[in-house]
CSV table of C-alpha atoms in Angstrom, one decimal:
chain,number,residue,atom,x,y,z
N,9,MET,CA,65.6,170.7,86.4
N,10,GLY,CA,61.7,169.5,84.6
N,11,GLN,CA,60.4,171.2,82.3
N,12,LYS,CA,56.8,169.5,80.6
N,13,VAL,CA,55.3,171.3,77.5
N,14,LEU,CA,52.2,173.0,78.0
N,15,LEU,CA,51.1,174.2,75.0
N,16,SER,CA,53.0,173.5,71.5
N,17,GLU,CA,53.4,175.4,68.9
N,18,LYS,CA,49.9,174.3,67.7
N,19,GLU,CA,47.5,174.9,70.6
N,20,ILE,CA,49.2,178.5,71.1
N,21,ASN,CA,48.1,179.0,67.1
N,22,ILE,CA,44.2,177.9,67.7
N,23,ILE,CA,44.1,179.9,71.5
N,24,LEU,CA,45.9,183.0,69.4
N,25,HIS,CA,42.7,183.2,66.5
N,26,ARG,CA,40.8,181.8,69.6
N,27,LEU,CA,41.7,184.8,72.1
N,28,ALA,CA,41.2,187.1,68.0
N,29,CYS,CA,37.8,186.5,67.6
N,30,GLN,CA,36.9,187.6,71.1
N,31,LEU,CA,38.6,190.9,70.4
N,32,LEU,CA,36.6,191.0,67.4
N,33,GLU,CA,33.3,190.2,69.1
N,34,ASN,CA,34.2,193.1,71.5
N,35,HIS,CA,35.5,195.7,69.6
N,36,LEU,CA,34.1,195.2,66.1
N,37,ASP,CA,36.5,197.5,63.8
N,38,PHE,CA,38.5,198.4,66.6
N,39,LYS,CA,37.8,202.2,65.5
N,40,GLU,CA,37.7,202.7,69.5
N,41,THR,CA,40.2,200.7,71.0
N,42,VAL,CA,44.4,200.1,71.1
N,43,LEU,CA,45.9,196.7,71.9
N,44,ILE,CA,48.8,197.8,74.4
N,45,GLY,CA,51.9,195.4,75.0
N,46,ILE,CA,53.0,194.8,78.2
N,47,GLN,CA,57.0,194.8,78.1
N,48,PRO,CA,58.9,193.0,77.8
N,49,ARG,CA,56.9,189.8,77.2
N,50,GLY,CA,53.7,191.0,76.8
N,51,ILE,CA,54.7,192.5,73.0
N,52,PHE,CA,54.9,189.6,71.7
N,53,VAL,CA,51.3,188.2,72.4
N,54,ALA,CA,50.1,192.1,71.1
N,55,LYS,CA,52.1,191.6,67.9
N,56,ARG,CA,50.1,188.2,67.2
N,57,LEU,CA,47.1,189.5,68.2
N,58,THR,CA,47.8,191.7,65.8
N,59,GLN,CA,48.9,190.1,62.8
N,60,ILE,CA,46.2,188.0,63.1
N,61,LEU,CA,43.5,190.7,63.3
N,62,ARG,CA,44.7,192.6,60.2
N,63,GLU,CA,46.2,189.5,58.1
N,64,GLU,CA,43.3,187.0,58.6
N,65,TYR,CA,40.0,189.1,59.9
N,66,GLY,CA,40.7,192.1,57.8
N,67,VAL,CA,40.8,195.1,60.5
N,68,THR,CA,42.8,197.5,58.8
N,69,ARG,CA,43.3,200.0,61.5
N,70,ILE,CA,44.1,198.5,64.4
N,71,GLN,CA,47.0,200.9,67.0
N,72,THR,CA,48.9,198.4,68.9
N,73,GLY,CA,51.5,200.2,71.4
N,74,TYR,CA,54.3,199.0,74.0
N,75,LEU,CA,54.4,199.7,77.3
N,76,ASP,CA,57.1,199.2,79.7
N,77,ILE,CA,56.1,199.1,83.6
N,78,THR,CA,59.3,199.6,85.4
N,79,PHE,CA,59.0,202.2,86.6
N,80,TYR,CA,55.4,201.7,88.1
N,81,ARG,CA,56.6,198.7,90.4
N,82,ASP,CA,55.9,197.2,93.4
N,83,ASP,CA,59.4,195.8,94.2
N,84,PHE,CA,61.7,198.7,93.3
N,85,ARG,CA,64.3,197.4,95.7
N,86,ARG,CA,63.1,194.5,97.2
N,87,GLY,CA,64.3,191.7,95.1
N,88,ASP,CA,68.0,190.5,94.4
N,89,ARG,CA,67.8,192.5,90.9
N,90,VAL,CA,68.0,195.7,89.5
N,91,LEU,CA,64.7,196.4,87.9
N,92,GLU,CA,66.1,197.0,84.0
N,93,ALA,CA,64.0,199.2,82.2
N,94,ASN,CA,62.5,198.8,78.5
N,95,LYS,CA,61.2,200.7,76.3
N,96,THR,CA,57.7,202.6,76.4
N,97,ASP,CA,55.9,203.2,72.9
N,98,ILE,CA,52.9,204.4,72.6
N,99,ASP,CA,52.5,206.8,69.9
N,100,PHE,CA,48.9,207.5,70.2
N,101,LEU,CA,46.5,209.3,72.9
N,102,VAL,CA,44.7,206.7,74.9
N,103,GLU,CA,42.3,209.5,76.3
N,104,ASP,CA,38.7,208.0,75.9
N,105,LYS,CA,39.8,205.5,74.3
N,106,LYS,CA,39.2,201.4,75.1
N,107,VAL,CA,42.1,200.4,76.1
N,108,VAL,CA,42.7,195.5,76.0
N,109,LEU,CA,46.7,195.1,78.3
N,110,ILE,CA,48.1,192.4,77.1
N,111,ASP,CA,50.1,189.4,78.3
N,112,ASP,CA,51.4,186.8,78.7
N,113,VAL,CA,51.6,185.4,81.5
N,114,LEU,CA,48.9,186.6,84.8
N,115,TYR,CA,50.3,185.4,87.8
N,116,THR,CA,50.3,187.3,91.1
N,117,GLY,CA,47.8,190.7,89.4
N,118,ARG,CA,51.0,193.1,90.7
N,119,SER,CA,52.5,193.9,87.1
N,120,ILE,CA,48.9,194.4,85.7
N,121,ARG,CA,48.7,197.5,88.8
N,122,ALA,CA,52.2,198.6,88.1
N,123,ALA,CA,50.4,198.7,84.0
N,124,LEU,CA,47.4,200.8,85.1
N,125,THR,CA,49.6,203.4,86.9
N,126,ALA,CA,51.9,203.1,84.3
N,127,MET,CA,48.6,203.6,82.3
N,128,GLN,CA,47.6,206.7,83.9
N,129,SER,CA,50.4,208.6,82.5
N,130,PHE,CA,48.9,208.7,79.4
N,131,GLY,CA,46.4,210.0,79.5
N,132,ARG,CA,42.5,208.7,81.3
N,133,PRO,CA,41.0,205.7,79.0
N,134,LYS,CA,37.5,204.3,79.1
N,135,GLU,CA,37.9,201.5,79.7
N,136,ILE,CA,41.1,199.0,80.2
N,137,GLU,CA,40.5,195.3,79.5
N,138,LEU,CA,43.0,192.7,80.3
N,139,LEU,CA,44.0,189.7,78.4
N,140,THR,CA,46.7,186.8,78.9
N,141,LEU,CA,47.7,184.0,77.5
N,142,ILE,CA,47.8,182.1,80.1
N,143,ASP,CA,46.2,182.4,83.6
N,144,ARG,CA,47.5,181.1,86.7
N,145,ARG,CA,44.6,181.1,88.8
N,146,PHE,CA,44.9,181.0,92.5
N,147,SER,CA,47.5,182.5,92.6
N,148,ARG,CA,46.9,185.9,92.8
N,149,HIS,CA,47.8,188.6,95.6
N,150,LEU,CA,45.6,191.4,94.1
N,151,PRO,CA,42.0,190.9,93.2
N,152,ILE,CA,42.9,191.4,89.7
N,153,GLN,CA,41.5,188.5,86.4
N,154,PRO,CA,41.7,188.4,82.9
N,155,ASN,CA,39.4,189.5,80.8
N,156,TYR,CA,40.0,187.3,77.9
N,157,ARG,CA,41.9,183.9,78.8
N,158,GLY,CA,44.4,181.8,76.1
N,159,ARG,CA,44.9,179.1,79.3
N,160,GLN,CA,44.2,178.7,82.2
N,161,VAL,CA,46.9,176.8,84.5
N,162,ASP,CA,46.8,175.2,88.3
N,163,ALA,CA,50.7,175.7,89.3
N,164,ILE,CA,51.9,175.1,92.4
N,165,ASN,CA,54.7,178.2,93.4
N,166,ASP,CA,57.8,177.0,93.0
N,167,GLU,CA,56.4,175.9,89.5
N,168,ARG,CA,57.5,178.2,86.3
N,169,VAL,CA,55.6,179.3,83.5
N,170,LYS,CA,57.9,179.9,80.5
N,171,VAL,CA,55.9,181.1,77.5
N,172,MET,CA,58.7,181.1,74.6
N,173,TRP,CA,58.6,183.1,71.0
N,174,GLU,CA,59.3,182.2,67.6
N,175,GLU,CA,61.0,185.3,66.7
N,176,ASN,CA,63.1,185.2,70.2
N,177,GLU,CA,63.8,182.1,71.3
N,178,GLY,CA,63.1,180.1,67.7
N,179,GLU,CA,59.9,178.2,68.6
N,180,ASP,CA,56.3,178.9,69.9
N,181,VAL,CA,56.6,176.9,73.1
N,182,VAL,CA,55.0,176.9,76.5
N,183,TYR,CA,56.4,175.7,79.5
N,184,LEU,CA,55.4,174.5,82.7
N,185,VAL,CA,59.4,174.4,84.6
N,186,ASN,CA,59.3,172.4,87.9
N,187,GLY,CA,61.8,174.2,90.4
B,8,MET,CA,70.7,191.8,84.4
B,9,SER,CA,73.2,194.4,84.6
B,10,GLU,CA,73.0,197.0,88.0
B,11,LEU,CA,76.0,199.9,88.2
B,12,SER,CA,79.8,198.6,89.7
B,13,VAL,CA,79.9,201.4,92.2
B,14,HIS,CA,77.3,202.3,94.8
B,15,HIS,CA,78.0,206.2,94.6
B,16,LEU,CA,78.7,208.4,91.9
B,17,LEU,CA,81.7,210.1,93.5
B,18,GLY,CA,83.4,211.1,89.7
B,19,ILE,CA,83.6,209.6,86.4
B,20,LYS,CA,87.0,208.1,87.0
B,21,TYR,CA,85.9,205.4,89.5
B,22,LEU,CA,82.9,203.9,86.5
B,23,ASN,CA,84.1,201.7,83.5
B,24,GLU,CA,81.9,201.9,80.3
B,25,ALA,CA,79.3,199.3,81.3
B,26,ASP,CA,78.1,201.6,84.0
B,27,ILE,CA,77.7,204.3,81.1
B,28,ASP,CA,76.1,201.9,79.1
B,29,LEU,CA,73.8,201.3,81.3
B,30,ILE,CA,73.2,205.1,82.4
B,31,PHE,CA,72.4,205.5,78.7
B,32,GLU,CA,70.0,203.2,78.1
B,33,THR,CA,68.2,203.9,81.5
B,34,ALA,CA,68.9,207.9,81.0
B,35,ASP,CA,66.9,207.2,77.2
B,36,GLN,CA,64.2,205.6,78.6
B,37,PHE,CA,63.4,209.0,81.2
B,38,LYS,CA,63.6,211.3,78.4
B,39,GLU,CA,60.8,209.2,76.9
B,40,VAL,CA,58.9,209.1,80.5
B,41,ILE,CA,60.1,213.5,80.5
B,42,ASN,CA,58.5,214.0,76.9
B,43,ARG,CA,54.9,212.9,78.2
B,44,SER,CA,52.3,215.4,79.4
B,45,ILE,CA,52.2,213.4,82.9
B,46,LYS,CA,56.3,213.5,83.3
B,47,LYS,CA,56.0,211.6,86.6
B,48,VAL,CA,57.1,208.0,87.7
B,49,PRO,CA,56.0,206.5,91.3
B,50,SER,CA,59.8,204.6,91.8
B,51,LEU,CA,61.7,206.4,94.3
B,52,ARG,CA,58.7,207.3,96.3
B,53,ASP,CA,59.8,205.8,99.2
B,54,ILE,CA,63.8,207.5,99.0
B,55,THR,CA,64.7,211.1,100.6
B,56,ILE,CA,67.0,213.0,99.2
B,57,ALA,CA,68.8,215.7,100.8
B,58,ASN,CA,70.1,218.4,97.7
B,59,ILE,CA,73.8,219.7,100.0
B,60,PHE,CA,75.1,222.8,97.9
B,61,PHE,CA,78.1,223.7,99.8
B,62,GLU,CA,78.7,226.4,96.9
B,63,ASN,CA,76.4,228.5,94.1
B,64,SER,CA,74.2,226.5,91.7
B,65,THR,CA,71.2,227.4,89.7
B,66,ARG,CA,71.1,225.1,87.1
B,67,THR,CA,72.8,221.1,88.6
B,68,LYS,CA,70.6,222.4,91.3
B,69,LEU,CA,67.3,223.0,89.8
B,70,SER,CA,67.9,220.0,87.5
B,71,PHE,CA,68.8,217.5,90.1
B,72,GLU,CA,65.6,218.5,91.7
B,73,LEU,CA,63.7,218.4,88.9
B,74,ALA,CA,64.9,214.6,88.4
B,75,GLU,CA,64.1,214.4,91.8
B,76,LYS,CA,60.5,214.6,91.7
B,77,ARG,CA,60.1,213.0,88.8
B,78,LEU,CA,60.6,210.4,90.5
B,79,SER,CA,58.1,210.7,93.2
B,80,ALA,CA,61.5,211.2,95.6
B,81,ASP,CA,60.7,213.6,98.6
B,82,VAL,CA,63.3,216.3,98.4
B,83,ILE,CA,64.7,218.5,101.0
B,84,ASN,CA,67.3,221.2,100.3
B,85,PHE,CA,70.3,222.6,101.6
B,86,SER,CA,72.6,225.5,101.2
B,87,ALA,CA,75.5,226.2,103.1
B,88,GLY,CA,74.8,230.6,102.9
B,89,GLN,CA,71.4,230.1,105.3
B,90,SER,CA,73.0,227.3,107.5
B,91,SER,CA,75.1,227.0,110.1
B,92,VAL,CA,78.4,226.7,108.3
B,93,LYS,CA,79.0,229.9,109.1
B,94,LYS,CA,78.7,229.1,112.7
B,95,GLY,CA,81.9,226.7,112.4
B,96,GLU,CA,80.0,223.6,111.7
B,97,THR,CA,82.1,220.9,110.1
B,98,LEU,CA,81.1,218.9,107.2
B,99,ILE,CA,80.6,215.5,108.7
B,100,ASP,CA,78.5,217.4,111.4
B,101,THR,CA,76.4,219.0,109.0
B,102,VAL,CA,76.2,216.1,107.4
B,103,ASN,CA,75.4,213.5,109.7
B,104,ASN,CA,72.7,216.2,111.3
B,105,ILE,CA,70.4,215.6,108.1
B,106,LEU,CA,71.0,212.0,107.8
B,107,SER,CA,69.8,212.0,111.2
B,108,MET,CA,66.6,213.0,109.3
B,109,LYS,CA,66.6,209.5,107.6
B,110,VAL,CA,67.6,210.1,104.6
B,111,ASP,CA,69.2,207.4,101.8
B,112,MET,CA,71.1,209.7,99.5
B,113,VAL,CA,72.8,213.1,99.5
B,114,VAL,CA,73.6,214.8,96.5
B,115,MET,CA,76.0,217.3,97.1
B,116,ARG,CA,78.4,220.7,95.6
B,117,HIS,CA,81.9,221.4,97.8
B,118,PRO,CA,84.5,224.3,97.1
B,119,ASN,CA,86.9,221.2,97.6
B,120,PRO,CA,88.0,218.3,95.4
B,121,GLY,CA,87.2,215.0,97.4
B,122,ALA,CA,84.4,216.4,99.5
B,123,GLY,CA,82.0,213.4,98.0
B,124,ILE,CA,84.8,210.7,98.4
B,125,PHE,CA,85.6,212.2,102.4
B,126,LEU,CA,81.9,211.9,102.8
B,127,SER,CA,81.2,208.6,101.7
B,128,ARG,CA,83.6,207.1,103.5
B,129,HIS,CA,81.8,208.6,106.7
B,130,VAL,CA,78.2,208.4,106.2
B,131,LYS,CA,75.8,205.2,104.7
B,132,ALA,CA,73.4,207.2,102.7
B,133,SER,CA,74.8,206.7,98.6
B,134,ILE,CA,76.4,210.1,97.6
B,135,VAL,CA,76.2,212.2,94.0
B,136,ASN,CA,78.6,214.4,93.8
B,137,ALA,CA,77.3,217.5,91.9
B,138,GLY,CA,81.2,219.2,91.9
B,139,ASP,CA,83.7,219.1,93.9
B,140,GLY,CA,85.5,222.2,93.6
B,141,ALA,CA,87.8,221.7,90.4
B,142,HIS,CA,87.8,217.7,90.8
B,143,GLU,CA,84.8,216.6,88.9
B,144,HIS,CA,81.4,217.0,88.0
B,145,PRO,CA,80.4,213.1,86.8
B,146,THR,CA,76.9,213.7,85.7
B,147,GLN,CA,77.3,217.2,83.5
B,148,ALA,CA,80.0,214.7,81.6
B,149,LEU,CA,77.4,212.4,81.9
B,150,LEU,CA,75.5,214.3,80.4
B,151,ASP,CA,77.9,215.7,78.0
B,152,SER,CA,79.1,212.1,76.1
B,153,TYR,CA,75.0,212.0,76.3
B,154,SER,CA,74.2,214.7,74.1
B,155,ILE,CA,77.1,213.7,71.6
B,156,ARG,CA,75.9,210.0,71.3
B,157,GLU,CA,72.2,211.4,70.8
B,158,LYS,CA,73.5,213.9,68.1
B,159,LEU,CA,76.4,212.1,66.3
B,160,GLY,CA,74.9,208.6,66.4
B,161,GLY,CA,78.2,207.5,69.5
B,162,VAL,CA,81.0,208.8,70.9
B,163,ALA,CA,83.8,206.7,70.0
B,164,GLY,CA,85.8,207.6,67.6
B,165,LYS,CA,84.6,211.2,67.7
B,166,LYS,CA,87.2,213.9,67.9
B,167,VAL,CA,86.0,216.6,70.4
B,168,VAL,CA,88.1,219.5,71.9
B,169,ILE,CA,87.2,221.3,75.2
B,170,VAL,CA,88.2,225.0,74.8
B,171,GLY,CA,88.6,227.0,77.2
B,172,ASP,CA,89.5,227.6,81.1
B,173,ILE,CA,90.5,223.9,81.9
B,174,LEU,CA,92.4,224.4,84.7
B,175,HIS,CA,89.6,225.4,87.1
B,176,SER,CA,87.5,223.1,85.3
B,177,ARG,CA,85.5,220.2,87.0
B,178,VAL,CA,83.5,219.6,84.0
B,179,ALA,CA,87.0,219.7,81.9
B,180,LEU,CA,88.6,216.7,84.1
B,181,SER,CA,85.2,214.4,84.0
B,182,ASN,CA,84.5,215.2,80.7
B,183,ILE,CA,88.0,213.6,79.4
B,184,PHE,CA,88.0,210.8,81.7
B,185,ALA,CA,84.3,210.2,79.9
B,186,LEU,CA,85.4,210.9,76.2
B,187,LYS,CA,87.9,208.3,76.6
B,188,LEU,CA,86.6,205.8,78.0
B,189,GLN,CA,83.8,205.4,76.1
B,190,GLY,CA,86.7,205.6,72.8
B,191,ALA,CA,86.9,209.9,71.8
B,192,THR,CA,90.2,211.7,71.1
B,193,VAL,CA,90.5,214.2,73.3
B,194,LYS,CA,92.1,217.9,73.3
B,195,VAL,CA,92.5,220.9,75.0
B,196,CYS,CA,92.2,224.4,73.8
B,197,GLY,CA,93.1,227.2,76.0
B,198,PRO,CA,95.7,230.0,77.2
B,199,ARG,CA,98.4,227.9,78.3
B,200,THR,CA,98.5,229.6,81.9
B,201,LEU,CA,94.9,228.0,81.8
B,202,MET,CA,95.8,224.3,81.4
B,203,PRO,CA,96.4,222.5,84.1
B,204,LYS,CA,100.7,220.5,84.7
B,205,HIS,CA,100.9,217.5,82.5
B,206,VAL,CA,97.3,217.8,82.1
B,207,GLU,CA,98.6,215.1,78.4
B,208,SER,CA,99.2,212.0,81.3
B,209,LEU,CA,95.5,212.2,80.8
B,210,GLY,CA,96.2,210.9,77.6
B,211,VAL,CA,95.0,214.8,75.7
B,212,GLU,CA,96.7,216.5,73.5
B,213,VAL,CA,96.9,220.3,74.3
B,214,GLU,CA,96.3,222.8,70.7
B,215,PRO,CA,97.1,226.3,71.8
B,216,ASN,CA,95.6,227.3,68.2
B,217,LEU,CA,91.7,227.4,68.5
B,218,ARG,CA,91.3,227.9,64.1
B,219,LYS,CA,92.9,224.2,64.3
B,220,ALA,CA,91.9,222.6,67.3
B,221,LEU,CA,88.2,223.9,66.0
B,222,ASN,CA,89.4,222.0,62.1
B,223,TRP,CA,90.4,219.2,63.4
B,224,CYS,CA,87.4,218.2,65.7
B,225,ASP,CA,83.9,216.9,65.2
B,226,VAL,CA,82.3,219.0,68.4
B,227,ALA,CA,83.7,222.1,70.3
B,228,ASN,CA,82.9,221.5,74.0
B,229,MET,CA,82.7,225.5,75.4
B,230,LEU,CA,83.8,226.4,78.9
B,231,ARG,CA,83.2,229.8,80.5
B,232,ILE,CA,85.9,231.9,82.3
B,233,GLN,CA,84.8,231.4,85.9
B,234,ASN,CA,85.9,234.8,86.2
B,235,GLU,CA,84.9,233.8,90.2
B,236,ARG,CA,87.9,231.2,90.3
B,237,LEU,CA,90.5,233.9,88.4
B,238,ASP,CA,91.9,234.9,92.0
B,239,ILE,CA,94.9,235.9,89.2
B,240,SER,CA,95.3,237.5,86.1
B,241,TYR,CA,95.9,234.4,84.2
B,242,PHE,CA,94.8,236.4,81.0
B,243,PRO,CA,95.8,240.6,79.5
B,244,THR,CA,92.0,241.4,78.9
B,245,ILE,CA,88.9,239.5,78.6
B,246,ARG,CA,89.1,241.3,75.2
B,247,GLU,CA,91.9,239.6,74.1
B,248,TYR,CA,90.6,235.6,75.6
B,249,THR,CA,87.7,236.0,73.0
B,250,GLN,CA,89.6,237.3,70.5
B,251,GLN,CA,91.6,233.8,70.8
B,252,PHE,CA,89.4,231.6,72.3
B,253,GLY,CA,86.2,233.1,71.5
B,254,VAL,CA,84.8,231.4,68.9
B,255,ASN,CA,81.9,233.0,66.4
B,256,ARG,CA,79.9,233.0,63.4
B,257,LYS,CA,82.8,233.5,61.1
B,258,LEU,CA,85.3,231.8,62.3
B,259,LEU,CA,82.5,228.8,62.1
B,260,ASP,CA,81.9,229.7,58.5
B,261,SER,CA,85.2,229.6,57.2
B,262,LEU,CA,85.9,225.8,58.5
B,263,ASP,CA,85.1,223.5,55.9
B,264,LYS,CA,82.9,221.1,58.3
B,265,ASP,CA,79.8,221.5,60.4
B,266,ILE,CA,80.8,220.9,64.1
B,267,VAL,CA,78.7,220.4,67.1
B,268,ILE,CA,78.8,223.3,69.9
B,269,MET,CA,77.9,222.7,73.4
B,270,HIS,CA,78.7,224.6,76.3
B,271,PRO,CA,77.4,223.4,79.4
B,272,GLY,CA,76.5,227.1,80.4
B,273,PRO,CA,76.2,229.3,82.4
B,274,ILE,CA,76.9,231.5,79.0
B,275,ASN,CA,79.3,234.3,79.5
B,276,ARG,CA,77.8,235.1,75.4
B,277,GLY,CA,80.1,237.1,74.0
B,278,VAL,CA,82.8,235.3,75.7
B,279,GLU,CA,82.9,231.9,74.9
B,280,ILE,CA,80.6,232.6,72.2
B,281,THR,CA,78.9,234.8,70.4
B,282,SER,CA,74.9,235.0,70.6
B,283,ASP,CA,74.6,233.9,67.2
B,284,VAL,CA,76.5,231.0,68.2
B,285,ALA,CA,75.0,229.7,71.3
B,286,ASP,CA,71.5,229.9,69.2
B,287,SER,CA,72.6,228.9,66.3
B,288,LYS,CA,71.8,224.7,64.6
B,289,GLN,CA,75.2,223.6,65.4
B,290,SER,CA,75.0,224.5,68.9
B,291,ILE,CA,73.3,221.8,70.9
B,292,ILE,CA,73.0,223.8,74.1
B,293,LEU,CA,69.3,223.4,75.2
B,294,ASN,CA,69.4,219.7,74.5
B,295,GLN,CA,72.1,219.2,76.7
B,296,VAL,CA,69.6,220.8,80.2
B,297,GLU,CA,67.1,218.3,78.6
B,298,ASN,CA,69.5,215.9,78.6
B,299,GLY,CA,70.6,216.7,82.1
B,300,VAL,CA,67.0,215.4,83.8
B,301,ALA,CA,66.6,212.4,82.3
B,302,ILE,CA,70.6,211.7,83.2
B,303,ARG,CA,70.1,212.4,86.6
B,304,MET,CA,67.3,210.5,86.6
B,305,ALA,CA,68.8,207.5,85.4
B,306,VAL,CA,71.9,208.2,88.1
B,307,LEU,CA,69.5,208.8,90.9
B,308,TYR,CA,66.9,205.1,89.9
B,309,LEU,CA,70.2,203.0,89.2
B,310,LEU,CA,72.1,204.1,92.9
B,311,ALA,CA,68.4,204.1,94.7
B,312,SER,CA,68.4,200.7,93.6
B,313,LYS,CA,71.4,199.4,95.4
B,314,ILE,CA,69.9,200.8,98.8
B,315,LYS,CA,68.8,198.1,100.8
């Protein structure tokens, strides 16, 4: 099993800053906007973006939540592994808000489909956008595209994209893993 | 990735500690779900569950039904009272008929101990024991332990006394298994006539004096006097039982600590506990009911994920 570095720590940092700026351009003061990281890996992206927006761009009131989509997935009982739930932590209303769904890798689009269904349990947002750090284009099973993407990757099917985070795995790096 | 070690929930004695942890962790997430304004998730959309109750039950049946509906399962209900069981149909025939309707899971209450185990050997569906005679009532024990964990931060090392009719109680037996498995110390308290023989062999101590038991414990789980199962007199009068084994405010105030009061319901108010105790801050009876739905959702979800 070989792996090569797709994004280094420096590149990730540049990309996150760019994404934060793009969000800022479209959402200004974030009064009507909420960021929602998809469990388990999207929350790292959401946390970093929130941090950058707060510390470097002075956005003081920005609401960030974490959404678990386990109970909404369409592969329940279809895979070999049991789907283990994570924690949903959304302590604000999404009714009439602009929601930015955030995940690390967009692959088949099924997780995002589940997230869109899960969002309905929290109310009716005004609009929903999608932000992903990595977009594995040409792999989609559903007609879902991101509004904001960090890096587009053409990976063949037995390749995996592994996103590591300093706070979880001890380093910021994105690998492309074979097999 | 963890999963349950069993395909059926027949009793606590078939579970291990990791199973209980997994059920509790999953229940935590479902508790969050049932406190949302939209309390339903689509997880069990393609699963059909039959609730087969050969014995009367209100709250367990409602709790299971609610859990099933909140998981989006298709639910059919069957009560022995209005069925062919009255015409002499056997358990296997009844259940096979129901399974022919392509049922994936069966939640069963039955007056005979071991009915669930018997059924699990003869049918393919996943069986959840919702009480089999005086044997086990696993989801009740799970929700009791879960409620203790929620109130006191953990079960290990806690002292729990189970008070009342231990002899006829499936709740007591399942609770003893569940609490011991999680590292609690358990005593039982009640009239000697309502103590099973060799109850000590389960690793519990018998404390015939209620005051001493309450002074010792962190949690008192008060059981209902099951008049329907008392075919002979086990104690002289209800009044005498209440005087010796009933908990009232005066008794609780005379203790040197605040203990947690539990009751699996339905309460005989004024018998096992007085109304002011049942409705007090020390009582977690209504939390038990709420947690019951989350625990049953977790059990059904985890078992359903093993159905291929």
